[in-house]
CSV table of C-alpha atoms and ligand atoms in Angstrom, one decimal:
chain,number,residue,atom,x,y,z
S,130,MET,CA,-83.1,-9.1,-50.5
S,131,LYS,CA,-79.3,-9.5,-51.2
S,132,ILE,CA,-78.7,-13.0,-52.3
S,133,LEU,CA,-75.2,-14.4,-52.6
S,134,VAL,CA,-75.1,-17.5,-54.8
S,135,LEU,CA,-72.2,-19.6,-53.8
S,136,ASN,CA,-71.7,-21.7,-57.0
S,137,ALA,CA,-69.6,-24.6,-55.7
S,138,SER,CA,-69.7,-26.6,-58.9
S,139,PRO,CA,-66.3,-27.1,-60.5
S,140,LYS,CA,-68.0,-26.3,-63.8
S,141,GLY,CA,-68.4,-22.6,-62.9
S,142,LYS,CA,-70.7,-20.8,-65.4
S,143,ASN,CA,-71.3,-24.1,-67.2
S,144,SER,CA,-72.8,-25.7,-64.1
S,145,THR,CA,-76.3,-27.2,-64.5
S,146,THR,CA,-77.2,-26.2,-61.0
S,147,VAL,CA,-76.3,-22.6,-61.2
S,148,HIS,CA,-78.8,-22.3,-64.1
S,149,THR,CA,-81.6,-22.8,-61.6
S,150,ALA,CA,-80.4,-19.8,-59.7
S,151,LEU,CA,-80.0,-17.8,-62.9
S,152,TYR,CA,-83.6,-18.7,-63.8
S,153,LEU,CA,-84.7,-17.4,-60.4
S,154,GLN,CA,-82.7,-14.2,-61.0
S,155,ALA,CA,-84.6,-13.7,-64.2
S,156,LEU,CA,-88.0,-14.4,-62.6
S,157,TYR,CA,-87.4,-12.1,-59.5
S,158,PRO,CA,-85.6,-9.0,-60.7
S,159,GLU,CA,-86.7,-7.1,-57.5
S,160,HIS,CA,-84.0,-9.1,-55.6
S,161,SER,CA,-80.3,-8.7,-56.0
S,162,PHE,CA,-78.3,-11.8,-57.0
S,163,THR,CA,-74.6,-11.9,-56.8
S,164,PHE,CA,-72.9,-15.0,-58.3
S,165,VAL,CA,-69.5,-16.2,-57.1
S,166,PRO,CA,-67.9,-19.3,-58.8
S,167,VAL,CA,-66.4,-20.5,-55.5
S,168,GLY,CA,-65.8,-24.0,-56.9
S,169,GLN,CA,-63.4,-22.6,-59.4
S,170,ARG,CA,-61.8,-20.0,-57.2
S,171,ILE,CA,-61.2,-22.2,-54.1
S,172,LYS,CA,-57.4,-22.1,-54.5
S,173,SER,CA,-57.4,-18.3,-54.7
S,174,TYR,CA,-59.6,-18.1,-51.5
S,175,GLU,CA,-57.0,-20.4,-49.8
S,176,LYS,CA,-54.5,-17.6,-50.4
S,177,ASP,CA,-56.7,-14.6,-49.7
S,178,PHE,CA,-60.2,-14.9,-48.3
S,179,THR,CA,-60.8,-11.2,-48.3
S,180,PRO,CA,-62.9,-10.8,-51.5
S,181,LEU,CA,-65.2,-13.6,-50.4
S,182,ARG,CA,-65.5,-12.3,-46.9
S,183,THR,CA,-66.6,-8.9,-48.2
S,184,GLU,CA,-69.4,-10.6,-50.3
S,185,LEU,CA,-70.4,-12.8,-47.4
S,186,LYS,CA,-70.8,-9.8,-45.1
S,187,LYS,CA,-73.0,-8.0,-47.5
S,188,ALA,CA,-75.5,-10.8,-48.1
S,189,ASP,CA,-78.8,-11.4,-46.4
S,190,LEU,CA,-79.1,-14.9,-47.8
S,191,LEU,CA,-76.4,-17.4,-48.8
S,192,LEU,CA,-77.7,-19.7,-51.5
S,193,PHE,CA,-75.3,-22.7,-51.9
S,194,THR,CA,-75.7,-24.2,-55.4
S,195,TYR,CA,-73.7,-27.4,-56.1
S,196,PRO,CA,-73.9,-30.8,-57.6
S,197,VAL,CA,-74.1,-33.9,-55.5
S,198,TYR,CA,-70.8,-35.7,-55.9
S,199,THR,CA,-70.1,-39.2,-54.6
S,200,PHE,CA,-73.0,-39.3,-52.1
S,201,ILE,CA,-72.3,-35.8,-50.7
S,202,ALA,CA,-70.8,-32.5,-52.0
S,203,PRO,CA,-67.8,-31.8,-54.2
S,204,TYR,CA,-64.4,-31.3,-52.5
S,205,GLN,CA,-64.5,-27.6,-53.4
S,206,LEU,CA,-67.6,-27.1,-51.2
S,207,HIS,CA,-66.0,-29.0,-48.3
S,208,ARG,CA,-63.0,-26.7,-48.6
S,209,LEU,CA,-65.1,-23.6,-48.8
S,210,ILE,CA,-66.9,-24.5,-45.6
S,211,GLU,CA,-63.5,-25.1,-43.9
S,212,LEU,CA,-62.3,-21.8,-45.0
S,213,MET,CA,-65.4,-20.0,-43.8
S,214,LYS,CA,-65.0,-21.5,-40.4
S,215,GLU,CA,-61.3,-20.9,-40.2
S,216,ASP,CA,-61.7,-17.2,-41.2
S,217,GLY,CA,-64.3,-16.7,-38.5
S,218,VAL,CA,-66.4,-14.4,-40.6
S,219,ASP,CA,-69.6,-13.7,-38.6
S,220,LEU,CA,-72.6,-15.1,-40.5
S,221,SER,CA,-74.9,-15.6,-37.5
S,222,GLY,CA,-78.4,-14.5,-38.1
S,223,LYS,CA,-78.1,-14.6,-41.9
S,224,PHE,CA,-80.4,-16.9,-43.9
S,225,ALA,CA,-79.0,-19.9,-45.7
S,226,SER,CA,-80.5,-22.3,-48.3
S,227,GLN,CA,-79.4,-24.5,-51.1
S,228,ILE,CA,-80.1,-25.8,-54.5
S,229,THR,CA,-78.6,-29.1,-55.8
S,230,THR,CA,-78.9,-31.0,-59.0
S,231,SER,CA,-78.2,-34.7,-59.2
S,232,LYS,CA,-79.9,-38.0,-59.8
S,233,HIS,CA,-81.1,-37.9,-56.2
S,234,PHE,CA,-78.6,-40.5,-55.1
S,235,TYR,CA,-77.8,-39.3,-51.6
S,236,ASP,CA,-78.8,-35.7,-52.2
S,237,VAL,CA,-80.5,-35.9,-48.8
S,238,THR,CA,-77.1,-36.5,-47.2
S,239,ALA,CA,-75.6,-33.6,-49.1
S,240,HIS,CA,-78.4,-31.2,-47.9
S,241,ARG,CA,-78.0,-32.4,-44.3
S,242,TYR,CA,-74.3,-31.8,-44.5
S,243,VAL,CA,-74.7,-28.2,-45.6
S,244,GLU,CA,-77.5,-27.5,-43.2
S,245,GLU,CA,-75.5,-28.8,-40.2
S,246,ASN,CA,-72.5,-26.7,-41.2
S,247,CYS,CA,-74.8,-23.6,-41.5
S,248,PHE,CA,-76.1,-24.4,-38.0
S,249,ASP,CA,-72.5,-24.4,-36.8
S,250,LEU,CA,-72.1,-20.9,-38.2
S,251,GLY,CA,-75.3,-19.7,-36.4
S,252,MET,CA,-77.3,-19.3,-39.6
S,253,LYS,CA,-81.0,-19.5,-40.1
S,254,VAL,CA,-81.5,-22.5,-42.4
S,255,VAL,CA,-84.4,-22.8,-44.9
S,256,ARG,CA,-84.8,-26.2,-46.5
S,257,GLY,CA,-83.3,-26.3,-50.0
S,258,LEU,CA,-84.3,-27.6,-53.5
S,259,PRO,CA,-83.0,-31.0,-54.4
S,260,ALA,CA,-83.6,-30.9,-58.1
S,261,ASP,CA,-82.9,-33.5,-60.7
S,262,MET,CA,-80.2,-32.6,-63.3
S,263,ASP,CA,-82.8,-32.3,-66.1
S,264,ASP,CA,-85.5,-30.5,-64.1
S,265,LEU,CA,-85.0,-27.1,-65.4
S,266,LEU,CA,-85.8,-28.4,-68.9
S,267,THR,CA,-89.4,-29.2,-67.9
S,268,GLU,CA,-92.3,-27.0,-67.0
S,269,LYS,CA,-92.8,-28.9,-63.8
S,270,GLY,CA,-89.1,-28.4,-62.9
S,271,GLN,CA,-89.4,-24.7,-63.5
S,272,GLN,CA,-92.5,-24.5,-61.4
S,273,ASP,CA,-90.8,-26.4,-58.6
S,274,ALA,CA,-87.9,-23.9,-58.7
S,275,SER,CA,-90.2,-20.9,-58.5
S,276,ASN,CA,-92.3,-22.6,-55.7
S,277,PHE,CA,-89.1,-23.2,-53.8
S,278,PHE,CA,-88.1,-19.5,-54.1
S,279,GLU,CA,-91.6,-18.3,-53.1
S,280,GLN,CA,-91.4,-20.5,-50.0
S,281,LEU,CA,-87.9,-19.3,-49.3
S,282,LEU,CA,-88.9,-15.6,-49.5
S,283,PHE,CA,-91.9,-16.3,-47.3
S,284,SER,CA,-89.7,-18.1,-44.7
S,285,CYS,CA,-87.2,-15.2,-44.7
S,286,LYS,CA,-90.0,-12.6,-44.3
S,287,HIS,CA,-91.7,-14.5,-41.5
S,288,GLY,CA,-88.6,-15.9,-39.8
S,289,LEU,CA,-89.5,-19.5,-40.4
S,290,PHE,CA,-86.4,-21.7,-40.4
S,291,VAL,CA,-85.2,-25.1,-39.4
S,292,THR,CA,-84.1,-25.5,-35.9
S,293,PRO,CA,-81.1,-27.7,-35.2
S,294,SER,CA,-82.0,-31.0,-33.6
S,295,GLY,CA,-79.5,-30.5,-30.8
S,296,ARG,CA,-75.8,-30.3,-30.2
S,297,ALA,CA,-73.5,-32.8,-28.7
S,298,PRO,CA,-72.2,-31.4,-25.4
S,299,ARG,CA,-68.6,-30.3,-25.3
S,300,ARG,CA,-66.4,-32.6,-23.4
S,301,GLU,CA,-62.7,-33.2,-22.7
S,302,LYS,CA,-60.8,-35.2,-25.2
S,303,SER,CA,-60.0,-38.7,-24.0
S,304,VAL,CA,-57.3,-40.6,-25.8
S,305,TYR,CA,-57.9,-44.3,-26.5
S,306,GLN,CA,-54.8,-46.4,-25.8
S,307,PRO,CA,-53.9,-49.4,-27.9
S,308,VAL,CA,-54.6,-52.6,-25.9
S,309,ILE,CA,-54.4,-55.5,-28.3
S,310,PRO,CA,-51.3,-57.7,-28.3
S,311,SER,CA,-49.8,-58.4,-31.6
S,312,ALA,CA,-51.1,-61.6,-33.2
S,313,PRO,CA,-48.7,-63.8,-35.2
S,314,LYS,CA,-48.5,-62.7,-38.8
S,315,THR,CA,-48.6,-64.8,-41.9
S,316,THR,CA,-47.8,-63.5,-45.4
S,317,GLY,CA,-49.9,-64.2,-48.5
S,318,LYS,CA,-52.2,-61.2,-48.3
S,319,ASP,CA,-51.5,-57.6,-48.9
S,320,VAL,CA,-53.7,-55.6,-46.6
S,321,VAL,CA,-53.7,-51.8,-47.2
S,322,ILE,CA,-55.3,-49.5,-44.6
S,323,VAL,CA,-56.4,-46.3,-46.3
S,324,THR,CA,-56.7,-43.4,-44.0
S,325,ASN,CA,-56.6,-39.7,-43.7
S,326,TYR,CA,-55.3,-38.6,-40.3
S,327,ASP,CA,-53.5,-35.6,-38.9
S,328,GLN,CA,-50.8,-36.1,-36.2
S,329,SER,CA,-53.3,-34.9,-33.6
S,330,ASP,CA,-55.8,-37.6,-34.5
S,331,GLU,CA,-54.4,-39.9,-31.8
S,332,ASN,CA,-57.6,-41.9,-31.4
S,333,LEU,CA,-57.7,-42.9,-35.0
S,334,GLN,CA,-54.0,-43.7,-35.0
S,335,ASN,CA,-54.4,-45.9,-31.9
S,336,MET,CA,-57.4,-47.7,-33.3
S,337,ILE,CA,-55.4,-48.5,-36.5
S,338,SER,CA,-52.6,-49.7,-34.3
S,339,ASP,CA,-55.0,-52.1,-32.5
S,340,PHE,CA,-56.5,-53.3,-35.8
S,341,ARG,CA,-53.0,-54.0,-37.2
S,342,ALA,CA,-52.1,-55.9,-34.0
S,343,ALA,CA,-55.2,-58.1,-34.2
S,344,LEU,CA,-54.8,-58.7,-37.9
S,345,PRO,CA,-53.2,-62.1,-38.7
S,346,TYR,CA,-51.4,-60.6,-41.8
S,347,GLU,CA,-48.8,-58.0,-42.4
S,348,SER,CA,-50.4,-54.6,-43.4
S,349,ARG,CA,-49.4,-51.2,-44.8
S,350,VAL,CA,-50.9,-47.8,-43.9
S,351,VAL,CA,-51.5,-45.3,-46.6
S,352,ASN,CA,-52.3,-41.9,-45.2
S,353,LEU,CA,-54.0,-39.9,-48.1
S,354,ARG,CA,-53.2,-36.7,-46.2
S,355,HIS,CA,-49.6,-36.9,-47.5
S,356,PHE,CA,-50.6,-37.2,-51.1
S,357,PRO,CA,-49.9,-34.0,-53.1
S,358,PHE,CA,-53.3,-33.8,-54.8
S,359,SER,CA,-53.5,-31.1,-57.5
S,360,GLY,CA,-57.1,-30.4,-56.7
S,361,GLY,CA,-60.6,-31.7,-56.3
S,362,CYS,CA,-62.5,-33.7,-58.9
S,363,LEU,CA,-63.6,-31.5,-61.8
S,364,GLY,CA,-66.4,-33.9,-62.9
S,365,CYS,CA,-65.0,-33.9,-66.4
S,366,PHE,CA,-65.5,-37.7,-66.8
S,367,GLY,CA,-62.2,-37.9,-68.7
S,368,CYS,CA,-61.4,-40.9,-66.4
S,369,ALA,CA,-64.5,-42.7,-67.7
S,370,VAL,CA,-63.2,-42.4,-71.3
S,371,THR,CA,-59.4,-42.8,-70.9
S,372,GLY,CA,-59.1,-44.4,-67.4
S,373,LYS,CA,-56.8,-41.5,-66.6
S,374,CYS,CA,-57.4,-38.4,-64.5
S,375,VAL,CA,-56.8,-35.0,-66.2
S,376,TYR,CA,-54.7,-34.0,-63.2
S,377,LYS,CA,-51.1,-35.0,-63.6
S,378,ASP,CA,-50.5,-35.5,-59.9
S,379,GLY,CA,-50.2,-39.3,-60.4
S,380,PHE,CA,-53.1,-40.2,-58.1
S,381,ASP,CA,-54.8,-42.5,-60.6
S,382,GLU,CA,-51.6,-44.6,-60.8
S,383,PHE,CA,-51.1,-44.5,-57.0
S,384,LEU,CA,-54.7,-45.6,-56.4
S,385,ARG,CA,-54.3,-48.6,-58.8
S,386,LYS,CA,-51.1,-49.8,-57.2
B,537,FMN,C1,-67.7,-37.2,-60.1
B,537,FMN,C2,-69.2,-37.1,-60.1
B,537,FMN,C3,-69.9,-37.7,-59.0
B,537,FMN,C4,-71.3,-37.7,-58.9
B,537,FMN,N1,-71.9,-38.3,-57.9
B,537,FMN,C5,-73.3,-38.3,-57.8
B,537,FMN,C6,-74.0,-38.9,-56.7
B,537,FMN,O1,-73.4,-39.4,-55.7
B,537,FMN,N2,-75.3,-38.8,-56.6
B,537,FMN,C7,-76.1,-38.3,-57.7
B,537,FMN,O2,-77.3,-38.3,-57.6
B,537,FMN,N3,-75.5,-37.7,-58.7
B,537,FMN,C8,-74.1,-37.7,-58.8
B,537,FMN,N4,-73.5,-37.1,-59.9
B,537,FMN,C9,-74.3,-36.4,-60.9
B,537,FMN,C10,-74.2,-34.8,-60.6
B,537,FMN,O3,-74.8,-34.5,-59.4
B,537,FMN,C11,-75.1,-34.1,-61.7
B,537,FMN,O4,-74.6,-34.4,-63.0
B,537,FMN,C12,-75.2,-32.6,-61.5
B,537,FMN,O5,-76.4,-32.2,-62.2
B,537,FMN,C13,-74.0,-31.8,-62.0
B,537,FMN,O6,-74.2,-30.5,-61.7
B,537,FMN,P1,-73.3,-29.3,-62.1
B,537,FMN,O7,-73.4,-29.2,-63.6
B,537,FMN,O8,-73.9,-28.1,-61.5
B,537,FMN,O9,-71.9,-29.5,-61.7
B,537,FMN,C14,-72.1,-37.1,-60.0
B,537,FMN,C15,-71.4,-36.5,-61.0
B,537,FMN,C16,-70.0,-36.5,-61.1
B,537,FMN,C17,-69.3,-35.8,-62.2
């Protein structure tokens, strides 16, 4: 089977998670594994998706490997999924599964997020392996990894995959109109509404407008979409040591203020 390992960790070849896939590659030489450090290449795929599209088309199985970051997946994986959808590459009928490492804090949510996106792309989803970050160092963890892979191969061979629980029906967009009259405002509190909306997100904008109208204080809106981020979190933990982000885009200062 042609397996494409989409390594979405920003750590690239130093990722803990990708080592589980490397371990499986060593155990199962009869299968072909191609590793792509998508987490590190995400900016180049924004410019040109062709190299990744070629790899995606060749694969029988996409294996997403990534760390759980802040209760879900790293930014780099979110962006990858957006790019795959924007490109329109046909992945329907291909198998998809995933390996994460984490401390199991919301790994369930991360797995669901990837599964749901694979359903959107018409893929056949096989449940993934939510490993602990130290698992590969133990015999039990190694056994869990090979059991997962055996199960995955069996599922692909016999066409056993997760079926989506149902899709919300398509419907016309309806736009909520602000209705709340402006309450008198007092000073003394600095209320900041942190948001991320696009100009077409009228409902969110109108809800914010109502919220601000009802609020008895003056408020400011900060739309994160306008901040020129240099990139997604690299998980370097530099901030834990110095309080500063390694990126020089000024976001740490902006966040504090
Ligand atoms: C910024 C950051 C956020 C994290 N958030 C979570 C989390 O929400 N839940 C969790 O269980 N582990 C979390 N972790 C731990 C990572 O999932 C764990 O270290 C993982 O094994 C790293 O894998 P990698 O080396 O493949 O990138 C976080 C780590 C970092 C650096």
